[in-house]
């Protein structure tokens, strides 16, 4: 295959992937470019890039997309995956995150971790001698955001000036990572939520800084109609994230005005698309007519998890030089 080598400042070998906000715009752009190249080349030509490499997946919470797309990604590149959950999921239960990280680093080439809290993941990564990938924590879901901007770039050509509106729980992991990726690539990120679910001022300030050099912008609204005006992308996620089930009834009542329905699209640009990280709840955060309609990109997003994570594994585990490895 002919994947373009990452330039020196874009070389991500050995890095952790916990929070997109720790990356440079050029690095995110390089990852998206590599994902597009690997996707267009097809699976066969990259089939030896991770030969002999092992990826461990430690999941404290359920997963369909993240688990399966990482397992398929590593095997399609010639490597293998090991999955652990429940009582075998070692991050901070049976032993400290640091000890688990030091041990696993002697066996495997990279680790994907899905945790409730973000802090044990940070501790695990700080002690690990191999790249650690955030497979979703309470704060961030960077793998999802990477696949989402790949999907937007495929649809619109570029994120520069693209208006992305996120409705619902605008404080959650998916919303935060999505906003980071959008502003880093020059897009305009709008949140629509009640004050209770609005991103913190610190988050909004950090997003504004992240977007400063690319022209990316961020605004938070309480009125969903004002937020939706001129939207190119309408994005939502579950109203209640994993681990917060005790808040479900409160969230459902407060977020109802932010549900995405066919009416939402009467305020957007005519070409606007719908995105959702999945799993989705039809009749709650999104109407069935929207998610199952012609505007919906949700299964392209889900597919792009695979392509994005193939690129991520190549970039973090190898020197990114394609077949010259
Ligand atoms: N979108 C996403 O991360 O899905 P899973 O929880 O199924 O991995
Ligand atoms: N915000 C959701 C995303 C699931 C992929 C959660 O954390 O449960």
Coordinates of C-alpha atoms and ligand atoms in Angstrom, one line a residue:
X1 CA 0.0 0.0 0.0
X2 CA 1.1 3.6 -0.4
X3 CA 0.1 5.3 2.8
X4 CA 1.9 8.7 3.0
X5 CA 4.5 8.6 5.8
X6 CA 3.6 10.9 8.7
X7 CA 5.8 14.0 8.8
X8 CA 8.1 14.2 11.8
X9 CA 5.8 16.6 13.7
X10 CA 2.9 14.3 13.0
X11 CA 4.7 11.1 14.2
X12 CA 2.5 9.7 16.9
X13 CA 4.4 6.5 17.6
X14 CA 4.4 5.6 21.3
X15 CA 1.8 8.3 22.2
X16 CA -1.3 7.7 24.3
X17 CA -4.7 8.7 22.9
X18 CA -6.8 9.7 25.9
X19 CA -8.0 13.2 25.2
X20 CA -8.0 14.8 21.7
X21 CA -7.4 18.2 23.2
X22 CA -3.8 17.1 24.0
X23 CA -3.1 16.7 20.2
X24 CA -2.1 19.3 17.7
X25 CA -4.3 20.1 14.7
X26 CA -1.6 18.8 12.3
X27 CA -1.7 15.5 14.2
X28 CA -5.4 15.1 14.0
X29 CA -5.3 16.0 10.3
X30 CA -2.6 13.4 9.7
X31 CA -4.7 10.8 11.5
X32 CA -7.8 11.6 9.3
X33 CA -5.6 11.5 6.2
X34 CA -4.2 8.2 7.1
X35 CA -7.6 6.8 7.9
X36 CA -8.9 7.9 4.4
X37 CA -5.8 6.3 2.8
X38 CA -6.2 3.0 4.6
X39 CA -9.9 3.0 3.8
X40 CA -9.4 3.7 0.1
X41 CA -6.6 1.1 -0.1
X42 CA -8.9 -1.6 1.3
X43 CA -8.0 -4.2 3.9
X44 CA -5.7 -6.5 2.0
X45 CA -2.9 -4.0 1.2
X46 CA -2.3 -3.1 4.9
X47 CA -2.7 -6.7 6.1
X48 CA 0.8 -7.0 7.6
X49 CA 1.3 -3.5 9.2
X50 CA 0.7 -5.0 12.7
X51 CA 2.0 -8.5 12.1
X52 CA 3.1 -10.0 15.4
X53 CA 1.5 -7.2 17.5
X54 CA -1.0 -7.7 20.3
X55 CA -3.7 -5.2 21.4
X56 CA -5.4 -5.7 24.8
X57 CA -8.9 -4.4 25.4
X58 CA -9.9 -3.8 29.1
X59 CA -13.5 -2.8 29.3
X60 CA -15.3 -1.8 32.5
X61 CA -18.6 -1.0 30.6
X62 CA -20.5 -2.7 27.8
X63 CA -19.5 -2.1 24.1
X64 CA -20.5 -3.2 20.7
X65 CA -18.8 -0.8 18.2
X66 CA -15.6 0.0 20.1
X67 CA -14.8 -3.6 21.0
X68 CA -15.6 -5.2 17.7
X69 CA -14.1 -2.4 15.5
X70 CA -10.8 -2.6 17.4
X71 CA -10.7 -6.4 17.3
X72 CA -11.4 -6.4 13.5
X73 CA -9.0 -3.5 13.0
X74 CA -6.0 -5.2 14.6
X75 CA -6.7 -8.6 13.0
X76 CA -7.1 -6.9 9.5
X77 CA -3.6 -5.4 10.0
X78 CA -2.1 -8.8 10.9
X79 CA -2.2 -8.5 14.7
X80 CA -4.3 -10.0 17.4
X81 CA -6.6 -8.7 20.2
X82 CA -7.2 -9.9 23.8
X83 CA -10.4 -8.8 25.5
X84 CA -11.0 -8.6 29.3
X85 CA -14.1 -7.4 31.2
X86 CA -15.8 -8.0 34.5
X87 CA -13.7 -9.6 37.1
X88 CA -10.8 -9.9 34.7
X89 CA -10.8 -6.2 33.9
X90 CA -7.9 -5.2 36.0
X91 CA -7.8 -1.4 36.1
X92 CA -8.0 -0.4 39.7
X93 CA -10.0 -3.3 41.1
X94 CA -7.8 -6.4 41.7
X95 CA -4.6 -4.3 41.7
X96 CA -3.6 -0.7 41.1
X97 CA -3.9 0.8 37.7
X98 CA -0.2 1.3 37.8
X99 CA 0.7 -2.3 38.5
X100 CA -1.8 -3.6 35.8
X101 CA -0.3 -1.1 33.3
X102 CA 3.3 -2.2 34.1
X103 CA 2.5 -5.9 33.7
X104 CA 0.5 -5.5 30.6
X105 CA 3.2 -3.4 29.0
X106 CA 5.5 -6.5 29.2
X107 CA 3.0 -8.6 27.2
X108 CA 1.2 -6.4 24.6
X109 CA 1.9 -3.5 22.2
X110 CA -1.0 -1.3 23.0
X111 CA -4.0 -1.2 25.4
X112 CA -7.6 0.1 24.8
X113 CA -9.3 0.9 28.1
X114 CA -13.0 1.7 28.8
X115 CA -13.5 3.0 32.3
X116 CA -16.2 4.8 34.3
X117 CA -13.9 7.4 35.8
X118 CA -11.2 9.1 33.7
X119 CA -8.7 9.3 36.6
X120 CA -7.8 5.5 36.7
X121 CA -7.3 5.7 33.0
X122 CA -4.8 8.6 33.4
X123 CA -3.0 6.6 36.1
X124 CA -2.9 3.5 34.0
X125 CA -1.5 5.5 31.0
X126 CA 1.1 7.3 33.1
X127 CA 2.6 4.0 34.2
X128 CA 2.3 2.1 30.9
X129 CA 5.2 1.6 28.6
X130 CA 3.0 1.1 25.5
X131 CA 0.3 3.4 23.9
X132 CA -2.9 3.5 25.9
X133 CA -6.1 4.4 24.0
X134 CA -9.2 5.8 25.7
X135 CA -12.1 3.5 24.6
X136 CA -14.5 5.8 26.4
X137 CA -14.3 7.3 29.9
X138 CA -16.7 9.6 31.8
X139 CA -14.9 12.6 30.2
X140 CA -14.0 11.8 26.7
X141 CA -14.6 9.5 23.7
X142 CA -11.8 10.4 21.4
X143 CA -12.1 7.4 19.1
X144 CA -15.7 8.3 18.4
X145 CA -14.8 11.9 17.6
X146 CA -12.0 10.8 15.2
X147 CA -14.5 8.6 13.3
X148 CA -17.1 11.4 13.3
X149 CA -14.8 14.0 11.8
X150 CA -13.7 11.4 9.2
X151 CA -17.3 10.9 8.3
X152 CA -18.0 14.7 8.1
X153 CA -14.9 15.2 5.9
X154 CA -16.0 12.5 3.6
X155 CA -19.5 14.1 3.3
X156 CA -18.5 17.8 3.2
X157 CA -14.9 17.8 1.9
X158 CA -13.7 19.8 4.9
X159 CA -14.8 20.9 8.3
X160 CA -13.7 24.5 7.8
X161 CA -16.7 26.7 8.5
X162 CA -19.0 23.6 8.9
X163 CA -21.7 24.2 11.5
X164 CA -22.2 21.2 13.8
X165 CA -25.0 21.4 16.4
X166 CA -25.1 19.0 19.3
X167 CA -28.4 18.7 21.2
X168 CA -28.9 17.1 24.5
X169 CA -26.4 16.2 27.3
X170 CA -23.8 18.7 26.1
X171 CA -21.5 17.8 29.1
X172 CA -21.0 14.2 28.2
X173 CA -18.0 12.3 26.8
X174 CA -19.2 12.2 23.2
X175 CA -20.1 15.9 23.1
X176 CA -16.8 17.0 24.6
X177 CA -14.6 15.0 22.3
X178 CA -16.7 15.8 19.2
X179 CA -16.4 19.5 20.0
X180 CA -12.6 19.3 20.4
X181 CA -12.3 17.6 17.0
X182 CA -14.7 19.9 15.2
X183 CA -13.0 23.2 16.4
X184 CA -9.5 21.8 15.9
X185 CA -10.4 21.3 12.2
X186 CA -11.9 24.7 11.8
X187 CA -15.6 23.9 12.3
X188 CA -18.2 25.9 14.2
X189 CA -19.5 23.9 17.2
X190 CA -22.9 24.8 18.8
X191 CA -24.3 23.1 21.9
X192 CA -28.0 23.2 22.7
X193 CA -29.0 22.1 26.2
X194 CA -30.6 23.3 29.4
X195 CA -28.2 25.1 31.7
X196 CA -28.0 21.9 33.8
X197 CA -26.4 20.0 30.9
X198 CA -24.3 22.9 29.4
X199 CA -20.6 22.5 29.2
X200 CA -18.7 24.2 32.0
X201 CA -17.1 27.5 31.3
X202 CA -13.7 25.9 31.6
X203 CA -14.6 23.4 28.8
X204 CA -15.9 26.2 26.6
X205 CA -12.7 28.2 27.2
X206 CA -10.5 25.3 26.4
X207 CA -12.5 24.6 23.2
X208 CA -12.2 28.2 22.1
X209 CA -8.4 28.0 22.6
X210 CA -8.2 24.7 20.7
X211 CA -10.0 26.3 17.8
X212 CA -8.1 29.6 17.8
X213 CA -5.6 28.8 15.1
X214 CA -7.9 27.0 12.7
X215 CA -10.8 29.4 12.9
X216 CA -12.9 26.9 14.9
X217 CA -15.6 28.4 17.1
X218 CA -17.8 27.3 19.9
X219 CA -21.1 28.6 21.3
X220 CA -23.6 27.2 23.9
X221 CA -27.3 27.9 23.6
X222 CA -30.4 27.0 25.6
X223 CA -32.8 27.6 22.7
X224 CA -32.5 24.6 20.3
X225 CA -34.1 26.6 17.5
X226 CA -31.5 29.3 17.6
X227 CA -28.7 26.7 17.8
X228 CA -30.1 24.8 14.8
X229 CA -30.2 27.7 12.4
X230 CA -28.1 27.0 9.4
X231 CA -26.7 23.7 10.8
X232 CA -24.9 21.4 8.4
X233 CA -24.7 18.5 11.0
X234 CA -27.2 17.8 13.7
X235 CA -25.7 15.4 16.3
X236 CA -27.1 13.8 19.5
X237 CA -26.3 11.1 21.9
X238 CA -28.1 9.2 24.6
X239 CA -29.6 11.4 27.3
X240 CA -28.2 9.2 30.0
X241 CA -24.7 7.8 29.7
X242 CA -23.5 4.5 31.1
X243 CA -23.0 4.7 34.9
X244 CA -25.5 7.6 35.3
X245 CA -28.6 5.5 35.1
X246 CA -29.9 6.9 38.4
X247 CA -30.3 10.3 36.5
X248 CA -32.4 8.9 33.7
X249 CA -35.8 10.2 34.7
X250 CA -34.5 13.7 35.4
X251 CA -32.5 13.8 32.2
X252 CA -35.5 12.6 30.1
X253 CA -37.7 15.4 31.5
X254 CA -35.0 18.1 31.1
X255 CA -33.8 17.1 27.7
X256 CA -37.1 16.5 26.0
X257 CA -37.1 19.9 24.3
X258 CA -33.7 19.0 22.7
X259 CA -34.9 15.8 21.0
X260 CA -34.0 15.6 17.4
X261 CA -37.2 15.3 15.2
X262 CA -38.1 16.0 11.6
X263 CA -39.1 19.5 12.8
X264 CA -35.5 20.2 13.9
X265 CA -34.5 20.0 10.2
X266 CA -36.9 22.8 9.2
X267 CA -34.4 25.2 10.9
X268 CA -31.1 23.8 9.4
X269 CA -29.4 24.1 6.1
X270 CA -31.4 22.1 3.5
X271 CA -28.6 19.6 3.1
X272 CA -28.1 19.0 6.8
X273 CA -27.3 15.5 8.0
X274 CA -28.0 13.6 11.2
X275 CA -25.3 11.9 13.3
X276 CA -25.3 9.8 16.5
X277 CA -22.6 7.7 18.0
X278 CA -25.0 4.8 18.8
X279 CA -26.5 3.1 20.7
X280 CA -29.6 5.2 20.1
X281 CA -33.1 5.3 21.7
X282 CA -35.7 6.0 19.1
X283 CA -38.5 8.2 20.5
X284 CA -36.2 9.7 23.1
X285 CA -33.2 11.7 21.9
X286 CA -34.1 11.1 18.2
X287 CA -37.2 10.3 16.3
X288 CA -37.2 7.1 14.3
X289 CA -38.0 9.0 11.1
X290 CA -34.8 10.9 11.5
X291 CA -32.3 8.2 12.4
X292 CA -33.8 5.8 9.9
X293 CA -34.3 8.5 7.2
X294 CA -32.2 9.6 4.3
X295 CA -30.3 12.3 6.2
X296 CA -28.9 9.8 8.7
X297 CA -25.1 9.0 8.6
X298 CA -25.2 6.8 11.7
X299 CA -24.1 3.6 10.0
X300 CA -21.3 5.4 8.0
X301 CA -20.1 6.7 11.4
X302 CA -20.2 3.2 12.9
X303 CA -18.2 1.8 9.9
X304 CA -15.7 4.6 10.2
X305 CA -14.9 3.5 13.7
X306 CA -13.1 0.7 12.0
X307 CA -11.2 2.8 9.5
X308 CA -10.2 5.4 12.1
X309 CA -9.0 2.9 14.5
X310 CA -6.9 1.1 11.9
X311 CA -5.2 4.4 11.3
X312 CA -4.8 5.0 15.0
X313 CA -3.2 1.7 15.7
X314 CA -0.8 2.1 12.8
X315 CA 0.1 5.6 14.0
X316 CA 0.6 4.8 17.7
X317 CA 2.2 1.4 17.4
X318 CA 4.4 1.7 14.3
X319 CA 6.4 4.5 12.7
X320 CA 3.5 5.0 10.2
X321 CA 5.6 4.3 7.1
X322 CA 3.2 1.8 5.5
X323 CA 4.8 -1.2 3.9
X324 CA 8.3 0.1 4.4
X325 CA 8.1 -1.0 8.0
Ligands
LIG1 N1 -20.4 4.4 20.0 C1 -19.8 3.5 20.8 O1 -18.7 3.7 21.4 O2 -20.5 2.3 20.9 P1 -20.1 1.2 21.9 O3 -20.5 1.6 23.3 O4 -21.0 0.0 21.5 O5 -18.7 0.8 21.8
LIG2 N1 -22.4 9.0 26.2 C1 -22.6 7.6 26.0 C2 -21.8 7.1 24.8 C3 -22.0 5.6 24.5 C4 -21.1 5.2 23.3 C5 -22.1 6.8 27.3 O1 -21.1 7.2 27.9 O2 -22.8 5.9 27.7

